[in-house]
Amino acid sequence: MPGRTKKDEPTAQDTNMEDAPPSAQPEAEEVDTEDQEEVQEEEEIEPQRVRILPGSTDTAASFEFVDEGHTVGNALRYIIMKNPDVEFCAYSIPHPSEPKMNLRIQTYDGLAVDALKKGLADLQDICDVVTDEFTTKKDQFNAEHGIVR
Amino acid sequence: MDGMDYDPMAMDGDSEQPQVKISAVLQQADKTHVDFELSRTNLSFANSLRRVIQAEVPTIAIDLVEIEVNTSVLADEFIAHRLGLIPLDSKNVGDLNYSRDCDCEQYCEQCSVTLNLHAKCTSDDIMKVYASDLVTDGQHANSVGKPVINDPEGLGCLLAKLRMGQELRLTCIAKKGIAKEHAKWMPTSAVGFEYDPHNKLQHTDLWFENDTDPAKEWPKSKHAEWEDPPQEGEPFDYDAVPNRFYFEVEAAGNMEPDQIIQNGIRILQQKIGGLLKGLDPRKYGGEEEPDFDGPRSPDMNLDGSTTPWQDTGYQTAYGGGYGGGQTSYGGSQTSYGQGSQSSFGQDGQGSYGQGGGGSYGNMTAYGTTPYGQSSWQ
Ligand SMILES: [Zn+2]
């Protein structure tokens, strides 16, 4: 976060207050009010919750997930790391008061986006197995112990 | 671009981490508890499950309180807060919309339950107002939104006490929500989560007073019996990872514990499905993603070409390989948006090896290990 604590002239402080970007916000370009409205409008229609951050390449990309946290982040990180084509995968939550989760994927081979999609699909598979397993075992247990629901 | 170099068929067929298994050590299963062991999975996923059942399973709780008369000694906001914390029947929470997604202006019967309370003390004795005194609007066919009452007298939680002449008249609007927003929407009152009861992995730094007996200071949990204690002089295994997770889910009463877990996994599925949809709107059914001139959408391919995924599709990749297309995950059958029927239930015979570790053959779609590893880890 570049230069957010730049000291203003004491006399100018009052008048400048409104224009100064709030400390934890992204860079000034996006703080434009028009942009913000646009984003808000968009969220009402179909929120774009995954984005590739600038500076990414085919095989080394950083993704930004809006409204996701450790729940998805850590599991996804783990599952993507299991992919042999993936060289590196890590996630972070850059700031606790921003609902954002960043995920970095670097692959030996193939697109980073594909590794992400595969990771998500794999995670869904795990969920499928666990629900199936849980339901089966729970019913079995109930049957064995004569629990009627 | 070729994308992933490995054979997608084989890779997708057995997918990542397939041998997740609940070994069903359901020691206790009553109306409010379910204890189970989740094994052959990893800490990340087990923790995700814990997090999701604690914070993201929707329930119903009183969210708005209109106080008409309050001559009790308790302040309005104090009573409103107490009302919010009353567990309300949320078994059919799926029937309700979130108010923010509802078409109505503020709230309606499709996204809320109205509860009324009117109590006035007319005698010299102190009058107790209980959760059971809340009357639902009767707009809903099922018990959704009714206060949960588990005590033998059928009274429910105590809300307030009134003296002679004091009166309480209010209307409550209960809405659907999740505990991430406010703890009153928690479906669980406590979730026990433990792994490695013998601390073989040294993830916990057990701290001792001088000369106390370690065994006494750190008594073993009941789960310790399920795992082998460390051998005398056993060397530390640097490669060991946790793989058995003991859950003790205690429900708050508004939902049955197994429903909490099933809903929790479904929420997780929906989160993932939503992300996949966002990544690939064409395949997962959604609009073309809007133009966005900030950071790029991942769907806008980096090199402008299509990914191999879009050509082959999941169906072929999954269907051809293992289990004859019965995998629970497949292009059009994504769990996203279809509720629970689509993603499970096909394998009702439980072919994941109920007996124990041995039965994990290649007989199911999940039978083989990922990426040619010989162990499930
Ligand atoms: Zn409504």
Coordinates of C-alpha atoms and ligand atoms in Angstrom, one line a residue:
Chain A
M1 CA 0.0 0.0 0.0
P2 CA 1.9 3.0 -1.2
G3 CA 2.2 6.2 0.7
R4 CA -1.1 6.2 2.4
T5 CA 0.3 8.0 5.5
K6 CA 1.6 11.0 3.7
K7 CA 1.4 13.9 5.9
D8 CA -0.8 16.7 4.8
E9 CA -0.2 20.3 5.6
P10 CA -2.0 21.0 8.8
T11 CA -3.9 23.9 7.4
A12 CA -5.0 21.9 4.4
Q13 CA -6.1 18.9 6.4
D14 CA -9.7 19.9 6.9
T15 CA -10.4 20.7 3.3
N16 CA -8.6 17.7 2.1
M17 CA -10.2 15.2 4.4
E18 CA -12.9 14.1 2.0
D19 CA -10.5 13.5 -0.9
A20 CA -8.0 11.5 0.9
P21 CA -8.5 7.8 0.3
P22 CA -9.5 5.8 3.4
S23 CA -6.5 4.0 4.6
A24 CA -7.3 0.4 3.8
Q25 CA -8.8 1.1 0.4
P26 CA -7.2 0.1 -2.9
E27 CA -5.3 2.6 -4.9
A28 CA -6.7 6.0 -5.7
E29 CA -7.9 5.2 -9.2
E30 CA -10.8 3.2 -8.0
V31 CA -11.8 5.6 -5.3
D32 CA -13.7 7.6 -8.0
T33 CA -17.3 7.9 -6.9
E34 CA -18.5 7.0 -10.3
D35 CA -16.6 3.8 -10.3
Q36 CA -17.9 2.8 -7.0
E37 CA -21.5 3.3 -8.1
E38 CA -20.8 1.1 -11.1
V39 CA -19.4 -1.6 -8.9
Q40 CA -22.4 -1.4 -6.6
E41 CA -24.8 -1.6 -9.5
E42 CA -23.0 -4.6 -10.9
E43 CA -23.2 -6.4 -7.7
E44 CA -26.9 -6.2 -7.7
I45 CA -27.1 -8.0 -11.1
E46 CA -24.4 -10.6 -11.0
P47 CA -21.5 -10.1 -8.7
Q48 CA -18.1 -10.7 -10.2
R49 CA -16.5 -12.4 -7.3
V50 CA -13.3 -13.7 -8.8
R51 CA -10.8 -11.5 -10.5
I52 CA -7.3 -11.8 -11.8
L53 CA -5.1 -9.2 -10.3
P54 CA -2.9 -7.0 -12.5
G55 CA 0.6 -8.4 -13.2
S56 CA -0.6 -11.9 -13.6
T57 CA 0.6 -14.1 -16.5
D58 CA -0.7 -17.4 -17.9
T59 CA 1.1 -19.6 -15.5
A60 CA 1.5 -17.3 -12.6
A61 CA -1.6 -15.5 -11.5
S62 CA -3.1 -13.9 -8.4
F63 CA -6.8 -14.1 -8.0
E64 CA -8.9 -12.0 -5.8
F65 CA -12.0 -13.5 -4.3
V66 CA -14.6 -11.2 -2.9
D67 CA -16.6 -12.3 0.1
E68 CA -14.5 -15.4 0.7
G69 CA -12.2 -16.2 3.6
H70 CA -10.3 -18.9 5.3
T71 CA -13.2 -21.4 4.8
V72 CA -12.7 -21.6 1.1
G73 CA -9.2 -20.2 1.0
N74 CA -7.3 -22.8 3.0
A75 CA -9.1 -25.8 1.6
L76 CA -8.6 -24.5 -2.0
R77 CA -5.0 -23.8 -1.4
Y78 CA -4.5 -27.3 -0.1
I79 CA -6.3 -28.9 -3.0
I80 CA -4.6 -26.9 -5.6
M81 CA -1.2 -27.7 -4.1
K82 CA -2.0 -31.3 -4.7
N83 CA -2.0 -30.8 -8.5
P84 CA 1.3 -31.9 -9.8
D85 CA 1.3 -29.2 -12.4
V86 CA 1.2 -26.5 -9.7
E87 CA 4.5 -25.2 -8.5
F88 CA 3.2 -22.9 -5.9
C89 CA -0.1 -22.0 -4.3
A90 CA -0.9 -19.8 -1.3
Y91 CA -3.7 -17.6 -0.1
S92 CA -3.9 -14.6 2.1
I93 CA -6.4 -12.2 3.5
P94 CA -4.7 -8.9 3.0
H95 CA -6.7 -7.0 5.4
P96 CA -9.2 -8.2 8.0
S97 CA -11.7 -5.4 7.4
E98 CA -11.8 -6.0 3.6
P99 CA -13.9 -9.0 2.6
K100 CA -11.2 -10.2 0.2
M101 CA -9.1 -13.3 -0.2
N102 CA -6.2 -13.5 -2.5
L103 CA -4.9 -16.7 -4.0
R104 CA -1.7 -17.1 -5.9
I105 CA -1.1 -19.9 -8.3
Q106 CA 2.0 -20.6 -10.2
T107 CA 2.1 -23.6 -12.5
Y108 CA 4.9 -25.6 -14.1
D109 CA 2.6 -26.3 -17.0
G110 CA -0.8 -25.1 -18.0
L111 CA -2.9 -22.1 -17.2
A112 CA -3.2 -21.0 -13.6
V113 CA -6.9 -20.4 -14.2
D114 CA -7.3 -24.1 -15.1
A115 CA -5.5 -25.1 -11.9
L116 CA -8.0 -23.0 -10.0
K117 CA -11.0 -24.5 -11.8
K118 CA -9.7 -27.9 -11.2
G119 CA -9.1 -27.1 -7.5
L120 CA -12.7 -26.0 -7.2
A121 CA -14.0 -29.0 -9.0
D122 CA -11.9 -31.3 -6.8
L123 CA -13.2 -29.6 -3.7
Q124 CA -16.8 -30.2 -4.9
D125 CA -15.9 -33.8 -5.3
I126 CA -14.7 -34.0 -1.7
C127 CA -17.9 -32.4 -0.5
D128 CA -19.9 -34.9 -2.5
V129 CA -18.1 -37.8 -0.9
V130 CA -18.4 -36.4 2.6
T131 CA -22.1 -35.7 2.4
D132 CA -22.7 -39.1 0.9
E133 CA -20.6 -40.7 3.5
F134 CA -22.1 -38.8 6.4
T135 CA -25.7 -39.5 5.3
T136 CA -25.0 -43.2 4.9
K137 CA -23.3 -43.6 8.2
K138 CA -25.8 -41.5 10.0
D139 CA -28.7 -43.6 8.7
Q140 CA -26.8 -46.7 9.5
F141 CA -26.2 -45.5 13.0
N142 CA -29.8 -44.6 13.5
A143 CA -30.9 -47.9 12.3
E144 CA -28.6 -49.8 14.5
H145 CA -29.6 -47.8 17.6
G146 CA -33.2 -47.6 16.8
I147 CA -33.4 -43.9 16.5
V148 CA -36.3 -42.8 14.4
R149 CA -36.3 -39.4 13.0
Chain B
M1 CA -2.5 -23.7 -25.3
D2 CA -2.5 -27.2 -24.0
G3 CA -3.5 -26.4 -20.5
M4 CA -2.8 -29.2 -18.0
D5 CA -0.4 -31.6 -19.5
Y6 CA -1.6 -34.7 -17.7
D7 CA -4.4 -36.9 -18.9
P8 CA -7.5 -35.0 -17.8
M9 CA -9.5 -38.2 -17.9
A10 CA -7.5 -40.0 -15.4
M11 CA -7.0 -37.0 -13.3
D12 CA -10.6 -36.0 -13.2
G13 CA -11.8 -39.5 -12.8
D14 CA -10.2 -40.0 -9.5
S15 CA -10.1 -36.3 -8.7
E16 CA -8.4 -34.8 -5.7
Q17 CA -8.6 -36.4 -2.3
P18 CA -11.3 -38.7 -3.0
Q19 CA -11.1 -41.0 -0.1
V20 CA -12.7 -38.9 2.4
K21 CA -14.6 -41.0 4.8
I22 CA -16.6 -40.6 7.9
S23 CA -16.0 -43.6 9.9
A24 CA -19.2 -42.9 11.8
V25 CA -18.0 -43.1 15.3
L26 CA -21.3 -41.7 16.3
Q27 CA -21.0 -42.3 19.9
Q28 CA -23.9 -40.1 20.7
A29 CA -26.7 -39.0 18.6
D30 CA -29.6 -37.4 20.2
K31 CA -31.6 -34.4 19.3
T32 CA -28.8 -32.0 20.0
H33 CA -25.6 -33.9 19.5
V34 CA -23.8 -35.7 16.8
D35 CA -20.3 -36.9 17.3
F36 CA -18.3 -38.3 14.4
E37 CA -14.9 -38.9 13.1
L38 CA -14.0 -37.5 9.7
S39 CA -10.9 -39.3 8.4
R40 CA -8.8 -39.7 5.4
T41 CA -9.0 -36.0 4.6
N42 CA -6.9 -33.1 5.4
L43 CA -6.9 -30.4 8.1
S44 CA -7.9 -27.7 5.6
F45 CA -11.0 -29.4 4.6
A46 CA -12.0 -30.5 8.0
N47 CA -11.5 -27.0 9.3
S48 CA -13.6 -25.6 6.4
L49 CA -16.4 -27.9 7.5
R50 CA -16.1 -26.7 11.1
R51 CA -16.1 -23.1 10.0
V52 CA -19.1 -23.5 7.7
I53 CA -21.3 -25.2 10.2
Q54 CA -20.6 -22.7 12.8
A55 CA -20.9 -19.5 10.8
E56 CA -22.7 -20.0 7.5
V57 CA -25.6 -22.4 7.9
P58 CA -28.7 -20.2 7.8
T59 CA -31.2 -20.2 10.6
I60 CA -34.1 -17.9 11.7
A61 CA -33.8 -15.4 14.5
I62 CA -35.7 -12.4 15.5
D63 CA -34.2 -9.4 13.8
L64 CA -36.7 -6.5 14.2
V65 CA -38.7 -5.7 17.3
E66 CA -41.4 -3.2 17.4
I67 CA -42.2 -2.3 20.9
E68 CA -45.6 -0.9 21.5
V69 CA -45.7 -1.0 25.3
N70 CA -42.9 -1.7 27.6
T71 CA -43.5 -0.7 31.2
S72 CA -41.2 -3.4 32.5
V73 CA -38.0 -2.5 34.3
L74 CA -36.0 -3.7 31.3
A75 CA -35.0 -1.3 28.6
D76 CA -36.4 -1.8 25.1
E77 CA -33.1 -2.7 23.5
F78 CA -32.3 -5.1 26.3
I79 CA -35.5 -7.0 25.6
A80 CA -34.9 -6.8 21.8
H81 CA -31.5 -8.3 22.3
R82 CA -32.9 -11.1 24.4
L83 CA -35.6 -11.8 21.9
G84 CA -32.9 -12.1 19.1
L85 CA -31.2 -14.8 21.0
I86 CA -34.2 -17.1 21.3
P87 CA -33.7 -20.2 19.2
L88 CA -36.5 -20.5 16.6
D89 CA -37.4 -23.6 14.7
S90 CA -35.3 -23.5 11.5
K91 CA -35.8 -26.9 10.1
N92 CA -37.6 -25.5 7.2
V93 CA -35.5 -22.5 6.8
G94 CA -35.1 -23.4 3.2
D95 CA -38.6 -22.3 2.6
L96 CA -37.8 -18.7 3.4
N97 CA -35.9 -16.2 1.3
Y98 CA -33.3 -13.9 2.6
S99 CA -35.1 -10.5 3.0
R100 CA -32.4 -8.9 0.9
D101 CA -33.2 -11.3 -2.0
C102 CA -36.9 -11.0 -1.6
D103 CA -39.1 -9.1 -4.0
C104 CA -40.8 -7.3 -1.2
E105 CA -40.1 -3.8 0.1
Q106 CA -39.1 -4.6 3.7
Y107 CA -40.3 -8.0 4.7
C108 CA -43.1 -10.3 3.9
E109 CA -44.3 -13.8 4.8
Q110 CA -41.9 -15.3 2.2
C111 CA -38.9 -13.9 4.0
S112 CA -40.0 -13.5 7.6
V113 CA -42.0 -14.9 10.4
T114 CA -43.9 -12.5 12.7
L115 CA -44.2 -13.3 16.4
N116 CA -46.3 -11.4 18.8
L117 CA -46.0 -11.0 22.5
H118 CA -48.5 -9.5 24.9
A119 CA -48.2 -9.9 28.6
K120 CA -49.5 -7.9 31.5
C121 CA -49.2 -8.6 35.1
T122 CA -52.5 -8.1 36.9
S123 CA -51.8 -9.9 40.2
D124 CA -49.5 -9.3 43.2
D125 CA -47.3 -12.2 42.1
I126 CA -44.4 -11.6 39.9
M127 CA -45.2 -12.7 36.4
K128 CA -42.7 -14.5 34.3
V129 CA -42.7 -14.0 30.5
Y130 CA -41.4 -17.0 28.6
A131 CA -40.4 -17.7 25.0
S132 CA -43.5 -19.8 24.8
D133 CA -45.6 -16.7 25.2
L134 CA -44.5 -15.6 21.7
V135 CA -47.3 -16.3 19.2
T136 CA -46.4 -16.9 15.6
D137 CA -48.5 -15.3 12.9
G138 CA -49.7 -18.7 11.5
Q139 CA -48.8 -17.7 8.0
H140 CA -46.6 -20.6 7.5
A141 CA -47.8 -24.2 7.2
N142 CA -44.9 -25.7 9.1
S143 CA -43.3 -24.9 12.4
V144 CA -40.8 -22.5 10.9
G145 CA -40.1 -19.7 13.3
K146 CA -41.7 -21.2 16.4
P147 CA -39.7 -20.7 19.5
V148 CA -37.8 -23.9 20.4
I149 CA -39.0 -25.3 23.7
N150 CA -37.2 -28.2 25.2
D151 CA -37.9 -28.0 28.9
P152 CA -40.4 -30.4 30.4
E153 CA -42.7 -27.6 31.5
G154 CA -42.9 -26.4 27.9
L155 CA -42.1 -22.8 28.8
G156 CA -38.9 -22.0 26.9
C157 CA -36.4 -19.4 27.9
L158 CA -37.3 -16.7 30.4
L159 CA -37.6 -13.4 28.8
A160 CA -38.6 -10.9 31.5
K161 CA -40.4 -10.6 34.8
L162 CA -43.3 -8.3 35.3
R163 CA -44.7 -6.8 38.5
M164 CA -48.3 -5.7 39.1
G165 CA -49.4 -3.4 36.3
Q166 CA -46.4 -3.8 34.1
E167 CA -47.0 -4.6 30.5
L168 CA -45.1 -5.8 27.5
R169 CA -46.6 -5.6 24.1
L170 CA -44.4 -6.1 21.0
T171 CA -44.1 -7.5 17.6
C172 CA -41.1 -9.4 16.4
I173 CA -40.0 -10.0 12.8
A174 CA -37.8 -13.0 12.5
K175 CA -35.6 -13.3 9.5
K176 CA -33.3 -15.8 7.9
G177 CA -29.6 -15.1 8.4
I178 CA -26.2 -16.5 9.0
A179 CA -23.9 -16.4 12.1
K180 CA -21.3 -14.5 10.1
E181 CA -23.6 -11.6 10.4
H182 CA -24.8 -12.1 14.0
A183 CA -24.2 -14.9 16.4
K184 CA -27.9 -15.2 17.1
W185 CA -28.1 -17.1 13.8
M186 CA -25.8 -19.8 14.9
P187 CA -27.2 -23.3 14.4
T188 CA -24.6 -24.7 16.8
S189 CA -24.0 -23.9 20.4
A190 CA -20.6 -25.6 20.4
V191 CA -18.5 -27.6 18.0
G192 CA -15.7 -29.8 19.3
F193 CA -12.9 -30.2 16.9
E194 CA -9.9 -32.3 17.7
Y195 CA -7.2 -34.2 16.0
D196 CA -4.1 -36.0 17.1
P197 CA -5.2 -36.6 20.7
H198 CA -1.7 -37.9 21.7
N199 CA -0.1 -34.8 20.3
K200 CA 2.3 -36.9 18.3
L201 CA 2.5 -34.2 15.7
Q202 CA 3.5 -31.6 18.3
H203 CA 1.1 -29.1 17.0
T204 CA 0.3 -28.2 20.6
D205 CA 3.1 -27.1 22.9
L206 CA 1.9 -28.6 26.1
W207 CA 3.1 -26.6 29.0
F208 CA 3.9 -28.1 32.4
E209 CA 4.2 -26.8 35.9
N210 CA 7.3 -27.9 37.7
D211 CA 7.2 -31.5 38.8
T212 CA 3.6 -32.2 38.0
D213 CA 2.7 -35.4 36.3
P214 CA 2.2 -34.6 32.6
A215 CA -0.5 -37.3 32.4
K216 CA -2.4 -35.6 35.1
E217 CA -2.0 -32.1 33.9
W218 CA -3.0 -32.9 30.4
P219 CA -5.5 -35.7 30.7
K220 CA -6.1 -37.5 27.5
S221 CA -9.4 -36.8 25.7
K222 CA -11.8 -39.6 25.0
H223 CA -10.6 -39.7 21.5
A224 CA -7.2 -40.9 22.6
E225 CA -8.6 -44.4 22.9
W226 CA -9.2 -44.4 19.1
E227 CA -5.6 -43.9 18.3
D228 CA -2.4 -45.6 19.2
P229 CA -0.4 -43.9 21.9
P230 CA 3.2 -43.0 21.0
Q231 CA 5.6 -45.9 21.5
E232 CA 8.5 -45.6 23.9
G233 CA 11.4 -43.9 22.2
E234 CA 9.4 -43.5 19.0
P235 CA 11.2 -41.0 16.7
F236 CA 9.4 -38.0 15.6
D237 CA 7.8 -38.4 12.2
Y238 CA 8.4 -35.2 10.2
D239 CA 6.2 -36.3 7.4
A240 CA 3.2 -37.1 9.5
V241 CA 0.0 -35.0 8.9
P242 CA -3.2 -35.1 10.8
N243 CA -5.8 -37.2 9.1
R244 CA -8.5 -38.1 11.7
F245 CA -10.7 -35.4 12.9
Y246 CA -13.1 -35.7 15.8
F247 CA -16.2 -33.5 15.6
E248 CA -18.6 -33.1 18.5
V249 CA -21.4 -31.0 17.1
E250 CA -23.9 -29.6 19.6
A251 CA -26.9 -28.0 18.1
A252 CA -28.6 -24.9 19.6
G253 CA -32.0 -26.6 19.1
N254 CA -33.3 -24.8 16.1
M255 CA -32.1 -27.5 13.8
E256 CA -31.0 -31.1 14.1
P257 CA -27.3 -31.6 14.2
D258 CA -27.1 -33.9 11.1
Q259 CA -29.1 -31.3 9.2
I260 CA -26.6 -28.7 10.2
I261 CA -23.8 -30.8 8.8
Q262 CA -25.6 -31.6 5.6
N263 CA -26.6 -28.0 5.1
G264 CA -23.0 -26.9 5.9
I265 CA -21.6 -29.1 3.2
R266 CA -24.2 -27.8 0.8
I267 CA -23.3 -24.3 1.6
L268 CA -19.7 -25.1 0.9
Q269 CA -20.7 -26.6 -2.4
Q270 CA -22.7 -23.6 -3.3
K271 CA -19.8 -21.3 -2.5
I272 CA -17.6 -23.4 -4.8
G273 CA -20.2 -23.7 -7.4
G274 CA -20.7 -19.9 -7.4
L275 CA -17.0 -19.4 -7.8
L276 CA -16.9 -21.9 -10.7
K277 CA -19.8 -20.1 -12.3
G278 CA -18.1 -16.8 -11.9
L279 CA -15.0 -18.3 -13.6
D280 CA -16.8 -19.9 -16.4
P281 CA -20.2 -18.4 -16.9
R282 CA -20.8 -20.1 -20.2
K283 CA -20.4 -23.6 -18.8
Y284 CA -22.0 -23.2 -15.4
G285 CA -25.0 -21.3 -16.6
G286 CA -24.9 -17.6 -16.0
E287 CA -24.7 -14.5 -17.9
E288 CA -21.7 -13.5 -19.9
E289 CA -19.6 -11.6 -17.5
P290 CA -19.9 -7.9 -17.7
D291 CA -17.2 -5.7 -19.1
F292 CA -15.0 -4.7 -16.3
D293 CA -12.1 -2.5 -16.7
G294 CA -10.4 -3.1 -13.4
P295 CA -8.6 -6.2 -12.8
R296 CA -9.5 -8.7 -15.4
S297 CA -12.0 -11.4 -15.0
P298 CA -10.3 -14.8 -15.1
D299 CA -12.7 -15.9 -17.7
M300 CA -11.2 -13.5 -20.2
N301 CA -8.5 -15.8 -21.2
L302 CA -5.1 -14.5 -20.7
D303 CA -3.9 -15.4 -24.2
G304 CA -7.3 -14.9 -25.8
S305 CA -7.7 -18.6 -26.6
T306 CA -10.2 -20.9 -25.1
T307 CA -9.1 -23.3 -22.4
P308 CA -9.1 -27.0 -23.1
W309 CA -11.8 -27.3 -20.4
Q310 CA -14.3 -25.5 -22.4
D311 CA -13.9 -27.9 -25.3
T312 CA -13.8 -31.2 -23.5
G313 CA -16.2 -30.3 -20.8
Y314 CA -16.4 -32.0 -17.5
Q315 CA -18.9 -34.6 -18.6
T316 CA -16.5 -36.4 -20.9
A317 CA -13.7 -36.0 -18.6
Y318 CA -15.6 -37.5 -15.7
G319 CA -17.9 -39.8 -17.4
G320 CA -15.5 -41.8 -19.5
G321 CA -13.1 -42.9 -16.9
Y322 CA -14.3 -44.4 -13.7
G323 CA -17.5 -45.5 -12.4
G324 CA -19.2 -45.3 -15.8
G325 CA -20.3 -41.7 -15.6
Q326 CA -21.8 -42.0 -12.2
T327 CA -19.6 -39.5 -10.6
S328 CA -21.5 -37.2 -8.5
Y329 CA -20.0 -34.3 -10.2
G330 CA -20.5 -33.7 -13.9
G331 CA -21.1 -30.8 -16.2
S332 CA -24.8 -30.4 -16.1
Q333 CA -25.1 -32.1 -12.7
T334 CA -23.2 -29.7 -10.7
S335 CA -24.4 -29.4 -7.3
Y336 CA -24.7 -25.8 -7.8
G337 CA -28.3 -24.6 -7.8
Q338 CA -29.8 -28.1 -7.7
G339 CA -30.0 -28.8 -4.1
S340 CA -28.8 -32.0 -2.6
Q341 CA -30.3 -34.5 -4.9
S342 CA -27.9 -34.1 -7.7
S343 CA -24.7 -34.5 -5.9
F344 CA -25.2 -37.5 -3.8
G345 CA -27.4 -40.4 -3.4
Q346 CA -26.3 -42.3 -6.5
D347 CA -24.0 -44.3 -4.5
G348 CA -26.3 -45.2 -1.8
Q349 CA -24.8 -48.6 -1.2
G350 CA -22.0 -46.8 0.4
S351 CA -19.1 -48.2 -1.6
Y352 CA -16.5 -46.1 0.1
G353 CA -15.6 -48.8 2.4
Q354 CA -17.7 -48.8 5.5
G355 CA -15.8 -51.6 7.0
G356 CA -12.6 -49.8 7.5
G357 CA -9.5 -49.0 5.7
G358 CA -9.2 -52.0 3.5
S359 CA -12.1 -51.7 1.2
Y360 CA -11.0 -48.8 -0.9
G361 CA -10.7 -50.6 -4.1
N362 CA -11.0 -49.1 -7.5
M363 CA -14.7 -49.8 -7.5
T364 CA -15.9 -46.3 -7.2
A365 CA -15.2 -43.2 -8.9
Y366 CA -13.4 -42.1 -5.9
G367 CA -11.5 -45.3 -5.5
T368 CA -8.2 -44.5 -7.0
T369 CA -5.7 -42.2 -5.6
P370 CA -5.1 -38.8 -7.1
Y371 CA -2.2 -38.1 -9.3
G372 CA -0.9 -41.6 -9.1
Q373 CA 0.1 -41.4 -5.5
S374 CA 0.0 -44.6 -3.7
S375 CA -1.5 -43.2 -0.6
W376 CA -4.5 -41.1 -0.1
Q377 CA -2.4 -38.4 1.4
Ligands
ZN1 ZN -40.1 -10.7 1.5

